[in-house]
Amino acid sequence: MFRKILIANRGEIALRVICACKELGIRTVAVYSEADSAALHVRFADEAICIGPPRIAESYLNIASIISAAEITDAEAIHPGYGFLSENPRFAEVCESSKLTFIGPSPDVIRLMGDKDQARAKMAELGLPALPGSGVLRSEEEAEEEARRIGYPVIVKAAAGGGGRGMRIIRSPKEIPFILRTAQAEAEAAFGSPAVYFEKYLSSPRHIEFQVMGDSNGKLVHLGERECTIQRRHQKLVEESPSTQIDDETRERVGAQVVEVLTKIGYTNAGTVEFLMDEDRELYFLEMNTRIQVEHPVTEMVTGFDLVKQQIRIAAGERLPAEWERVRLTGHAIECRICAEDPETFIPCAGTITGLNVPGGPGVRVDRAIYTECVVPPYYDSLVAKLICHGCDRSEAIHRMRRALEMFILEGISTLIPLHERIMHDPDFRAGRFNTGFLDRYAPAGLKAEVPAASAASR
Ligand code: MV4
């Protein structure tokens, strides 16, 4: 096992990794920007190194500073958390060439899955169902031909994108010239590559993802699914496991397909395979995330497994324990992402937390790095806490979430707590009746369009 790990992240996920290390008896190194010198991940790590100014390009994305910090402190491995450098194949390569273990899959797999069009083609070739789609489009003529073959409406996606950024819908051939060029220009500006491709557009899908974990010995398991349909502007707000839409037969069938395909690829460590579900409840591969995800606690609560400790054990060469092959989902877990944002406009809100009460009691977990009188800086993602509630069934989880939200006091900044309370009381949410349009009724369309992009830095 490793003696010392560097955590290349901040906020609640940096603390989450520190928890795992402490329980495994591993020493920890925090890195932090000048805006984070009073942060809890700095306080609870055994050592901490300042890696630069507040701006992420100069600190949490600064590969040279982070590698230097690992070398100076004699760390043996780096946990990237989510966001930042977690899905950067170059970073994973630099770690390996600096004799540091990157806690995650191989650089080649990260690179493959980072190209959304290539990932889609590969997963379809290996047998996962995917929506009809094109390869990267090289001309207007080809685009017209492909859209006709797929059938309108189609959606344009950036090959280097993911997470929904830069997507556009095309409903008729006459829209192709303008939208194609706009999408290519946007993709170039946002991701440094103009490559875009088409997929058949589903108008009101659900987002369902399978959690996997693979070891270096060729063993890979799935840990069931999470329903992540409640999103706004491609940011998940509520996640739960299991999904009300997945029965045992579907879970076993799709889970087995996922395991088969990823075993063929030689996938190691934690990963998530995302699907869209259409109105006929068919699942179609969307993309794969090669990192631990924000919403991993809901899977931890229904499986009883510690995913972050297992990531570290696998990176150290250990095999998956036999219990992981006999996973059983117990009860139901829901996560609400508590973001420091205005609940009406979703405008991020920095400031000092003047009052704080963190709920507890049976079945309640709060992952956070905030504390009373701490400053929430404006430079980073607005997620300040994750409230996760487990119950014996979905109804108990919802009722537990309602009372935990009520007992969550967070003063000094505005948060999404009031929005989550409304969602937990919504009859459609309670009945499991929702799709990607669910949150549209909670924010007037005009308002949503005016909102400046949040600092999506750490996801
Ligand atoms: C789609 C889609 C409809 N059809 N792809 C992809 C990434 C995710 N964040 C948004 N994505 C979508 N891809 C096809 N072919 C609709 C969405 C989508 C969505 C998906 C899941 C949850 C919320 C969403 C909100 C808007 C759009």
Short mmCIF file of C-alpha atoms and ligand atoms in Angstrom, two decimals:
data_model
loop_
_atom_site.label_atom_id
_atom_site.label_comp_id
_atom_site.label_asym_id
_atom_site.label_seq_id
_atom_site.Cartn_x
_atom_site.Cartn_y
_atom_site.Cartn_z
CA MET A 1 0.00 0.00 0.00
CA PHE A 2 1.08 3.60 -0.56
CA ARG A 3 2.74 5.48 2.29
CA LYS A 4 1.75 8.93 1.03
CA ILE A 5 -0.77 10.32 -1.50
CA LEU A 6 -1.09 13.82 -2.95
CA ILE A 7 -4.63 15.06 -3.56
CA ALA A 8 -4.78 17.28 -6.64
CA ASN A 9 -8.09 18.92 -5.79
CA ARG A 10 -9.95 21.15 -3.33
CA GLY A 11 -13.30 21.35 -1.56
CA GLU A 12 -15.43 18.44 -0.45
CA ILE A 13 -13.80 15.87 -2.77
CA ALA A 14 -10.31 16.66 -1.45
CA LEU A 15 -11.65 16.04 2.08
CA ARG A 16 -13.40 12.87 0.92
CA VAL A 17 -10.09 11.49 -0.39
CA ILE A 18 -8.34 12.53 2.85
CA CYS A 19 -10.98 10.52 4.79
CA ALA A 20 -10.20 7.44 2.69
CA CYS A 21 -6.44 7.87 3.18
CA LYS A 22 -6.76 8.29 6.94
CA GLU A 23 -8.81 5.10 7.18
CA LEU A 24 -6.19 3.25 5.13
CA GLY A 25 -3.30 4.62 7.23
CA ILE A 26 -1.87 6.63 4.32
CA ARG A 27 -0.26 10.04 4.82
CA THR A 28 -1.72 12.89 2.76
CA VAL A 29 -0.44 15.95 0.92
CA ALA A 30 -2.87 18.75 0.09
CA VAL A 31 -2.21 21.30 -2.63
CA TYR A 32 -3.95 24.66 -2.49
CA SER A 33 -4.24 28.01 -4.20
CA GLU A 34 -3.67 31.33 -2.44
CA ALA A 35 -7.47 31.61 -2.07
CA ASP A 36 -7.62 28.31 -0.14
CA SER A 37 -5.00 28.73 2.60
CA ALA A 38 -7.72 28.47 5.28
CA ALA A 39 -9.50 25.52 3.62
CA LEU A 40 -10.25 22.31 5.52
CA HIS A 41 -8.39 20.07 3.05
CA VAL A 42 -5.26 22.04 3.96
CA ARG A 43 -5.94 21.69 7.67
CA PHE A 44 -6.66 17.96 7.67
CA ALA A 45 -3.87 16.83 5.34
CA ASP A 46 -0.57 15.87 6.94
CA GLU A 47 1.27 18.33 4.67
CA ALA A 48 0.13 21.13 2.39
CA ILE A 49 1.82 22.94 -0.47
CA CYS A 50 0.69 26.20 -2.04
CA ILE A 51 0.71 25.75 -5.82
CA GLY A 52 -0.17 29.21 -7.07
CA PRO A 53 -2.63 32.09 -7.35
CA PRO A 54 -6.43 31.68 -7.08
CA ARG A 55 -7.05 31.28 -10.82
CA ILE A 56 -7.34 27.57 -11.63
CA ALA A 57 -5.09 27.75 -14.71
CA GLU A 58 -2.28 28.83 -12.40
CA SER A 59 -3.03 26.46 -9.52
CA TYR A 60 -5.33 23.41 -9.66
CA LEU A 61 -4.70 22.96 -13.40
CA ASN A 62 -0.98 23.67 -13.15
CA ILE A 63 0.56 20.28 -13.90
CA ALA A 64 4.17 21.38 -13.30
CA SER A 65 3.40 22.81 -9.83
CA ILE A 66 1.42 19.75 -8.80
CA ILE A 67 4.08 17.29 -9.94
CA SER A 68 6.74 19.38 -8.15
CA ALA A 69 4.65 19.32 -4.97
CA ALA A 70 4.46 15.52 -5.19
CA GLU A 71 8.21 15.24 -5.74
CA ILE A 72 9.14 17.64 -2.93
CA THR A 73 6.93 15.77 -0.45
CA ASP A 74 7.94 12.31 -1.67
CA ALA A 75 4.34 11.29 -2.47
CA GLU A 76 3.91 7.99 -4.33
CA ALA A 77 0.50 8.52 -5.92
CA ILE A 78 -1.87 11.30 -6.96
CA HIS A 79 -5.65 11.25 -6.53
CA PRO A 80 -7.19 13.77 -8.97
CA GLY A 81 -10.75 13.82 -7.56
CA TYR A 82 -13.29 15.01 -10.15
CA GLY A 83 -13.03 17.98 -12.52
CA PHE A 84 -9.68 19.79 -12.84
CA LEU A 85 -7.05 17.28 -14.10
CA SER A 86 -9.05 14.11 -13.43
CA GLU A 87 -9.76 13.34 -17.10
CA ASN A 88 -6.65 14.85 -18.64
CA PRO A 89 -4.70 12.02 -20.34
CA ARG A 90 -1.55 14.19 -20.50
CA PHE A 91 -1.62 14.63 -16.72
CA ALA A 92 -2.00 10.87 -16.20
CA GLU A 93 0.98 10.35 -18.54
CA VAL A 94 3.14 12.93 -16.79
CA CYS A 95 2.38 11.25 -13.45
CA GLU A 96 3.48 7.88 -14.77
CA SER A 97 6.65 9.26 -16.34
CA SER A 98 7.45 10.97 -13.02
CA LYS A 99 7.10 7.60 -11.23
CA LEU A 100 3.87 8.71 -9.55
CA THR A 101 0.84 6.43 -9.64
CA PHE A 102 -2.18 8.19 -11.12
CA ILE A 103 -5.23 6.92 -9.21
CA GLY A 104 -7.53 6.25 -12.15
CA PRO A 105 -7.61 4.34 -15.43
CA SER A 106 -4.76 4.32 -17.99
CA PRO A 107 -4.00 7.45 -20.05
CA ASP A 108 -5.05 5.57 -23.22
CA VAL A 109 -8.52 4.80 -21.87
CA ILE A 110 -8.94 8.38 -20.61
CA ARG A 111 -7.99 9.64 -24.08
CA LEU A 112 -10.37 7.23 -25.84
CA MET A 113 -13.33 8.18 -23.66
CA GLY A 114 -12.46 11.90 -23.89
CA ASP A 115 -13.19 11.74 -27.61
CA LYS A 116 -16.97 11.36 -27.38
CA ASP A 117 -17.39 10.32 -30.99
CA GLN A 118 -14.62 7.71 -30.80
CA ALA A 119 -15.94 6.44 -27.45
CA ARG A 120 -19.41 6.05 -28.92
CA ALA A 121 -18.11 4.16 -31.96
CA LYS A 122 -15.95 1.87 -29.78
CA MET A 123 -18.69 1.04 -27.28
CA ALA A 124 -21.20 0.39 -30.09
CA GLU A 125 -18.68 -1.84 -31.87
CA LEU A 126 -18.21 -3.85 -28.67
CA GLY A 127 -21.96 -4.30 -28.27
CA LEU A 128 -23.46 -1.48 -26.20
CA PRO A 129 -26.65 -0.04 -27.72
CA ALA A 130 -26.12 3.52 -29.00
CA LEU A 131 -28.38 6.02 -30.73
CA PRO A 132 -28.10 6.27 -34.51
CA GLY A 133 -25.34 8.77 -35.23
CA SER A 134 -22.60 9.93 -37.56
CA GLY A 135 -18.81 10.08 -37.34
CA VAL A 136 -17.06 13.46 -37.29
CA LEU A 137 -18.64 15.60 -40.02
CA ARG A 138 -16.29 16.83 -42.75
CA SER A 139 -18.63 18.86 -44.99
CA GLU A 140 -22.10 20.33 -45.29
CA GLU A 141 -22.97 17.73 -47.92
CA GLU A 142 -21.91 14.90 -45.64
CA ALA A 143 -23.87 16.48 -42.78
CA GLU A 144 -27.04 16.64 -44.89
CA GLU A 145 -26.63 13.05 -45.98
CA GLU A 146 -26.03 11.83 -42.43
CA ALA A 147 -28.94 13.81 -40.96
CA ARG A 148 -31.26 12.35 -43.63
CA ARG A 149 -30.02 8.83 -42.86
CA ILE A 150 -30.40 9.28 -39.06
CA GLY A 151 -33.74 11.08 -39.36
CA TYR A 152 -34.65 14.54 -37.99
CA PRO A 153 -34.37 15.94 -35.39
CA VAL A 154 -30.65 15.39 -34.86
CA ILE A 155 -28.37 16.85 -32.21
CA VAL A 156 -24.88 18.22 -32.91
CA LYS A 157 -22.25 17.42 -30.30
CA ALA A 158 -18.59 18.35 -29.95
CA ALA A 159 -16.26 15.33 -30.16
CA ALA A 160 -13.98 16.90 -27.56
CA GLY A 161 -16.93 18.11 -25.46
CA GLY A 162 -19.10 16.07 -23.16
CA GLY A 163 -21.38 17.04 -20.35
CA GLY A 164 -23.72 18.70 -22.83
CA ARG A 165 -21.72 21.82 -23.62
CA GLY A 166 -21.99 23.10 -27.19
CA MET A 167 -24.96 20.90 -28.14
CA ARG A 168 -27.50 22.11 -30.70
CA ILE A 169 -30.64 20.63 -32.21
CA ILE A 170 -31.27 20.54 -35.97
CA ARG A 171 -34.88 20.05 -37.07
CA SER A 172 -34.65 20.46 -40.84
CA PRO A 173 -32.03 20.41 -43.64
CA LYS A 174 -32.17 24.18 -44.12
CA GLU A 175 -30.78 24.69 -40.61
CA ILE A 176 -27.65 22.65 -41.33
CA PRO A 177 -25.33 25.28 -42.88
CA PHE A 178 -25.73 27.82 -40.06
CA ILE A 179 -25.91 25.47 -37.06
CA LEU A 180 -23.05 23.27 -38.28
CA ARG A 181 -20.73 26.25 -38.68
CA THR A 182 -21.78 27.77 -35.35
CA ALA A 183 -21.31 24.46 -33.54
CA GLN A 184 -17.86 23.96 -35.08
CA ALA A 185 -16.76 27.48 -34.13
CA GLU A 186 -18.07 27.00 -30.57
CA ALA A 187 -16.35 23.62 -30.24
CA GLU A 188 -13.07 25.13 -31.46
CA ALA A 189 -13.35 28.01 -28.97
CA ALA A 190 -14.43 25.85 -26.01
CA PHE A 191 -12.40 22.65 -26.53
CA GLY A 192 -9.68 23.53 -29.06
CA SER A 193 -11.14 21.21 -31.69
CA PRO A 194 -13.89 21.97 -34.22
CA ALA A 195 -14.83 18.27 -34.61
CA VAL A 196 -18.59 17.72 -34.26
CA TYR A 197 -20.91 14.78 -34.94
CA PHE A 198 -24.64 14.03 -35.08
CA GLU A 199 -26.86 11.83 -32.95
CA LYS A 200 -30.55 11.10 -33.19
CA TYR A 201 -32.18 13.64 -30.83
CA LEU A 202 -34.37 12.40 -27.99
CA SER A 203 -36.67 15.22 -26.87
CA SER A 204 -37.31 14.22 -23.26
CA PRO A 205 -34.93 11.50 -22.15
CA ARG A 206 -33.79 10.46 -18.70
CA HIS A 207 -30.15 10.23 -17.72
CA ILE A 208 -29.18 6.94 -16.12
CA GLU A 209 -25.61 5.87 -15.42
CA PHE A 210 -23.91 2.65 -14.26
CA GLN A 211 -21.05 2.71 -11.76
CA VAL A 212 -18.17 0.33 -12.43
CA MET A 213 -14.94 -0.61 -10.69
CA GLY A 214 -12.19 -2.70 -12.28
CA ASP A 215 -8.90 -4.03 -10.87
CA SER A 216 -5.57 -4.56 -12.63
CA ASN A 217 -6.13 -8.29 -12.66
CA GLY A 218 -8.93 -8.15 -15.25
CA LYS A 219 -11.80 -8.28 -12.76
CA LEU A 220 -14.51 -5.66 -13.26
CA VAL A 221 -17.91 -5.26 -11.60
CA HIS A 222 -20.85 -2.89 -11.83
CA LEU A 223 -22.53 -1.40 -8.75
CA GLY A 224 -25.94 -0.67 -10.20
CA GLU A 225 -27.22 2.58 -11.60
CA ARG A 226 -27.86 6.18 -10.60
CA GLU A 227 -30.67 8.30 -11.96
CA CYS A 228 -29.34 11.82 -12.69
CA THR A 229 -32.12 13.29 -14.77
CA ILE A 230 -32.79 16.33 -12.57
CA GLN A 231 -30.32 18.78 -14.10
CA ARG A 232 -30.20 22.42 -15.07
CA ARG A 233 -27.87 23.76 -17.70
CA HIS A 234 -26.15 20.35 -17.82
CA GLN A 235 -25.38 20.49 -14.12
CA LYS A 236 -26.85 17.63 -12.11
CA LEU A 237 -28.80 18.76 -9.05
CA VAL A 238 -30.43 15.61 -7.67
CA GLU A 239 -29.18 12.04 -8.06
CA GLU A 240 -30.57 8.80 -6.73
CA SER A 241 -29.99 5.08 -6.67
CA PRO A 242 -31.64 2.86 -7.69
CA SER A 243 -33.61 4.45 -10.55
CA THR A 244 -37.39 4.00 -10.44
CA GLN A 245 -37.12 3.11 -14.15
CA ILE A 246 -34.74 0.16 -13.84
CA ASP A 247 -36.08 -3.21 -12.72
CA ASP A 248 -33.89 -6.08 -11.55
CA GLU A 249 -33.94 -7.77 -14.95
CA THR A 250 -32.82 -4.58 -16.76
CA ARG A 251 -30.12 -3.88 -14.16
CA GLU A 252 -28.70 -7.37 -14.55
CA ARG A 253 -28.90 -7.34 -18.34
CA VAL A 254 -27.44 -3.86 -18.94
CA GLY A 255 -24.97 -4.24 -16.07
CA ALA A 256 -23.68 -7.47 -17.63
CA GLN A 257 -23.30 -5.74 -21.02
CA VAL A 258 -21.38 -2.87 -19.41
CA VAL A 259 -19.12 -5.31 -17.56
CA GLU A 260 -18.46 -7.33 -20.72
CA VAL A 261 -17.56 -4.30 -22.84
CA LEU A 262 -15.32 -2.66 -20.24
CA THR A 263 -13.60 -5.95 -19.45
CA LYS A 264 -12.72 -6.21 -23.16
CA ILE A 265 -11.28 -2.68 -23.06
CA GLY A 266 -9.25 -3.58 -19.95
CA TYR A 267 -10.82 -0.77 -17.93
CA THR A 268 -9.34 -0.26 -14.47
CA ASN A 269 -10.37 1.79 -11.41
CA ALA A 270 -13.68 3.68 -10.99
CA GLY A 271 -15.77 4.69 -13.98
CA THR A 272 -19.30 5.63 -15.01
CA VAL A 273 -21.14 4.63 -18.16
CA GLU A 274 -23.86 7.15 -19.00
CA PHE A 275 -27.03 6.27 -20.87
CA LEU A 276 -30.04 8.16 -22.15
CA MET A 277 -33.38 6.44 -21.65
CA ASP A 278 -36.12 7.19 -24.17
CA GLU A 279 -39.88 7.09 -23.58
CA ASP A 280 -39.94 3.36 -24.40
CA ARG A 281 -37.42 2.81 -21.57
CA GLU A 282 -34.67 1.74 -23.99
CA LEU A 283 -31.16 2.68 -22.87
CA TYR A 284 -28.58 4.15 -25.25
CA PHE A 285 -24.89 4.72 -24.51
CA LEU A 286 -24.10 8.44 -24.14
CA GLU A 287 -20.56 8.77 -22.82
CA MET A 288 -18.18 7.36 -20.25
CA ASN A 289 -16.62 9.28 -17.36
CA THR A 290 -13.21 7.96 -16.32
CA ARG A 291 -13.17 9.46 -12.82
CA ILE A 292 -14.87 9.23 -9.44
CA GLN A 293 -18.03 11.32 -9.74
CA VAL A 294 -19.65 13.95 -7.56
CA GLU A 295 -22.64 11.63 -7.03
CA HIS A 296 -20.67 8.52 -5.96
CA PRO A 297 -22.05 8.69 -2.37
CA VAL A 298 -25.51 7.48 -3.42
CA THR A 299 -23.89 4.30 -4.72
CA GLU A 300 -21.85 4.02 -1.51
CA MET A 301 -25.00 4.25 0.57
CA VAL A 302 -26.94 1.55 -1.29
CA THR A 303 -23.97 -0.82 -1.63
CA GLY A 304 -22.23 -0.15 1.69
CA PHE A 305 -18.90 -0.02 -0.21
CA ASP A 306 -16.28 2.73 0.00
CA LEU A 307 -15.51 3.61 -3.62
CA VAL A 308 -12.63 5.98 -2.89
CA LYS A 309 -10.78 3.53 -0.64
CA GLN A 310 -11.25 0.90 -3.34
CA GLN A 311 -9.83 3.24 -6.00
CA ILE A 312 -6.70 3.60 -3.89
CA ARG A 313 -6.40 -0.13 -3.21
CA ILE A 314 -6.75 -0.92 -6.91
CA ALA A 315 -4.13 1.68 -7.86
CA ALA A 316 -1.81 -0.02 -5.35
CA GLY A 317 -2.32 -3.32 -7.20
CA GLU A 318 -4.86 -5.00 -4.93
CA ARG A 319 -7.61 -7.18 -6.33
CA LEU A 320 -11.31 -6.46 -6.00
CA PRO A 321 -12.63 -8.24 -2.88
CA ALA A 322 -14.97 -11.18 -3.49
CA GLU A 323 -17.89 -9.26 -1.89
CA TRP A 324 -17.77 -6.78 -4.76
CA GLU A 325 -18.84 -9.57 -7.10
CA ARG A 326 -21.96 -10.23 -5.04
CA VAL A 327 -23.16 -6.65 -4.72
CA ARG A 328 -26.68 -6.12 -3.36
CA LEU A 329 -28.45 -2.77 -3.41
CA THR A 330 -30.10 -2.04 -0.07
CA GLY A 331 -32.78 0.64 0.27
CA HIS A 332 -32.68 3.92 -1.62
CA ALA A 333 -30.33 6.93 -1.56
CA ILE A 334 -30.82 10.48 -2.83
CA GLU A 335 -28.27 13.27 -3.12
CA CYS A 336 -29.04 16.99 -3.28
CA ARG A 337 -26.23 19.20 -4.47
CA ILE A 338 -26.12 22.27 -2.26
CA CYS A 339 -24.67 24.96 -4.50
CA ALA A 340 -23.91 28.54 -3.49
CA GLU A 341 -26.25 30.04 -6.07
CA ASP A 342 -29.41 32.08 -6.17
CA PRO A 343 -32.21 29.46 -6.26
CA GLU A 344 -34.23 31.53 -8.75
CA THR A 345 -31.55 32.72 -11.17
CA PHE A 346 -28.77 30.17 -10.51
CA ILE A 347 -26.27 33.02 -10.34
CA PRO A 348 -23.25 31.85 -8.25
CA CYS A 349 -22.85 33.57 -4.91
CA ALA A 350 -19.49 33.95 -3.16
CA GLY A 351 -19.12 35.22 0.39
CA THR A 352 -18.66 34.33 4.04
CA ILE A 353 -20.76 31.68 5.76
CA THR A 354 -22.03 33.37 8.90
CA GLY A 355 -24.28 30.65 10.27
CA LEU A 356 -24.13 26.89 9.78
CA ASN A 357 -26.02 23.89 11.07
CA VAL A 358 -25.25 20.61 9.36
CA PRO A 359 -28.03 18.00 9.66
CA GLY A 360 -27.33 14.50 10.93
CA GLY A 361 -29.25 11.63 12.43
CA PRO A 362 -30.13 8.27 10.92
CA GLY A 363 -29.40 7.79 7.23
CA VAL A 364 -27.98 11.28 6.66
CA ARG A 365 -24.55 11.98 5.19
CA VAL A 366 -23.12 15.41 4.41
CA ASP A 367 -19.94 15.72 2.33
CA ARG A 368 -18.63 19.26 2.57
CA ALA A 369 -15.57 21.41 3.17
CA ILE A 370 -17.41 24.47 4.51
CA TYR A 371 -17.41 25.55 8.16
CA THR A 372 -18.74 28.49 10.17
CA GLU A 373 -17.07 31.78 9.17
CA CYS A 374 -15.35 30.21 6.16
CA VAL A 375 -15.14 32.15 2.91
CA VAL A 376 -16.61 30.68 -0.28
CA PRO A 377 -14.30 32.12 -2.94
CA PRO A 378 -15.64 33.20 -6.34
CA TYR A 379 -13.02 31.34 -8.41
CA TYR A 380 -14.29 27.79 -8.21
CA ASP A 381 -17.31 25.57 -8.71
CA SER A 382 -20.35 26.64 -6.69
CA LEU A 383 -20.88 23.22 -5.03
CA VAL A 384 -20.42 23.75 -1.28
CA ALA A 385 -22.01 20.62 0.20
CA LYS A 386 -23.67 17.36 -0.79
CA LEU A 387 -26.58 16.16 1.30
CA ILE A 388 -27.16 12.44 0.87
CA CYS A 389 -30.05 10.61 2.55
CA HIS A 390 -30.59 6.87 2.69
CA GLY A 391 -33.85 5.14 3.55
CA CYS A 392 -35.30 1.65 3.42
CA ASP A 393 -37.21 2.76 0.32
CA ARG A 394 -37.56 5.85 -1.91
CA SER A 395 -40.36 7.32 0.17
CA GLU A 396 -38.32 7.16 3.37
CA ALA A 397 -35.31 8.66 1.58
CA ILE A 398 -37.45 11.58 0.37
CA HIS A 399 -38.99 12.21 3.80
CA ARG A 400 -35.53 12.05 5.38
CA MET A 401 -34.21 14.49 2.77
CA ARG A 402 -37.04 16.93 3.50
CA ARG A 403 -36.31 17.06 7.23
CA ALA A 404 -32.53 17.19 6.62
CA LEU A 405 -32.99 20.14 4.25
CA GLU A 406 -35.16 21.82 6.87
CA MET A 407 -32.43 21.31 9.48
CA PHE A 408 -29.65 22.53 7.15
CA ILE A 409 -28.90 26.14 8.12
CA LEU A 410 -26.50 27.94 5.82
CA GLU A 411 -26.44 31.72 6.32
CA GLY A 412 -24.43 34.49 4.68
CA ILE A 413 -24.68 33.20 1.11
CA SER A 414 -27.68 32.10 -0.93
CA THR A 415 -27.95 28.39 -1.74
CA LEU A 416 -30.15 25.96 -3.64
CA ILE A 417 -31.63 24.55 -0.40
CA PRO A 418 -35.07 26.19 -1.04
CA LEU A 419 -35.14 24.76 -4.57
CA HIS A 420 -34.35 21.27 -3.26
CA GLU A 421 -37.18 21.60 -0.73
CA ARG A 422 -39.58 22.37 -3.57
CA ILE A 423 -38.33 19.42 -5.60
CA MET A 424 -38.70 17.02 -2.63
CA HIS A 425 -42.35 18.14 -2.27
CA ASP A 426 -43.11 18.02 -6.01
CA PRO A 427 -45.81 15.39 -6.74
CA ASP A 428 -44.17 14.45 -10.05
CA PHE A 429 -40.76 13.98 -8.45
CA ARG A 430 -42.33 11.90 -5.69
CA ALA A 431 -44.06 9.73 -8.29
CA GLY A 432 -40.83 9.31 -10.26
CA ARG A 433 -42.47 11.14 -13.18
CA PHE A 434 -39.78 13.36 -14.70
CA ASN A 435 -37.46 13.82 -17.63
CA THR A 436 -34.77 16.33 -18.58
CA GLY A 437 -37.36 19.11 -18.85
CA PHE A 438 -38.35 18.77 -15.17
CA LEU A 439 -36.63 21.89 -13.84
CA ASP A 440 -37.92 24.16 -16.63
CA ARG A 441 -41.05 24.80 -14.55
CA TYR A 442 -38.90 26.10 -11.66
CA ALA A 443 -37.20 28.92 -13.58
CA PRO A 444 -38.78 31.11 -16.21
CA ALA A 445 -37.21 30.46 -19.62
CA GLY A 446 -36.32 34.14 -20.08
CA LEU A 447 -34.38 34.20 -16.84
CA LYS A 448 -32.47 31.04 -17.58
CA ALA A 449 -31.14 32.43 -20.86
CA GLU A 450 -29.75 35.56 -19.17
CA VAL A 451 -27.71 33.72 -16.58
CA PRO A 452 -23.96 34.02 -17.08
CA ALA A 453 -22.06 30.74 -17.23
CA ALA A 454 -21.17 29.49 -13.76
CA SER A 455 -17.55 28.71 -13.07
CA ALA A 456 -17.82 25.14 -14.30
CA ALA A 457 -14.17 24.72 -13.43
CA SER A 458 -14.29 21.68 -11.21
CA ARG A 459 -16.61 19.44 -13.17
C1 MV4 B 1 -28.78 14.24 -25.71
C2 MV4 B 1 -30.11 14.66 -25.57
C3 MV4 B 1 -31.02 14.25 -26.50
N1 MV4 B 1 -30.65 13.47 -27.52
N2 MV4 B 1 -28.45 13.45 -26.76
C4 MV4 B 1 -25.81 15.02 -23.16
C5 MV4 B 1 -25.01 15.39 -21.99
C6 MV4 B 1 -26.01 15.80 -21.00
N3 MV4 B 1 -25.48 16.61 -19.96
C7 MV4 B 1 -27.02 16.46 -21.87
N4 MV4 B 1 -27.10 15.62 -22.95
C8 MV4 B 1 -28.14 15.35 -23.78
N5 MV4 B 1 -27.84 14.57 -24.85
C9 MV4 B 1 -29.36 13.08 -27.63
N6 MV4 B 1 -29.03 12.30 -28.66
C10 MV4 B 1 -30.44 15.47 -24.48
C11 MV4 B 1 -29.45 15.82 -23.57
C12 MV4 B 1 -29.86 16.65 -22.47
C13 MV4 B 1 -29.94 16.13 -21.17
C14 MV4 B 1 -29.59 14.82 -20.88
C15 MV4 B 1 -29.68 14.34 -19.60
C16 MV4 B 1 -30.12 15.18 -18.57
C17 MV4 B 1 -30.45 16.49 -18.83
C18 MV4 B 1 -30.36 16.99 -20.13
C19 MV4 B 1 -30.72 18.32 -20.39
C20 MV4 B 1 -30.63 18.79 -21.66
C21 MV4 B 1 -30.19 17.95 -22.70
#
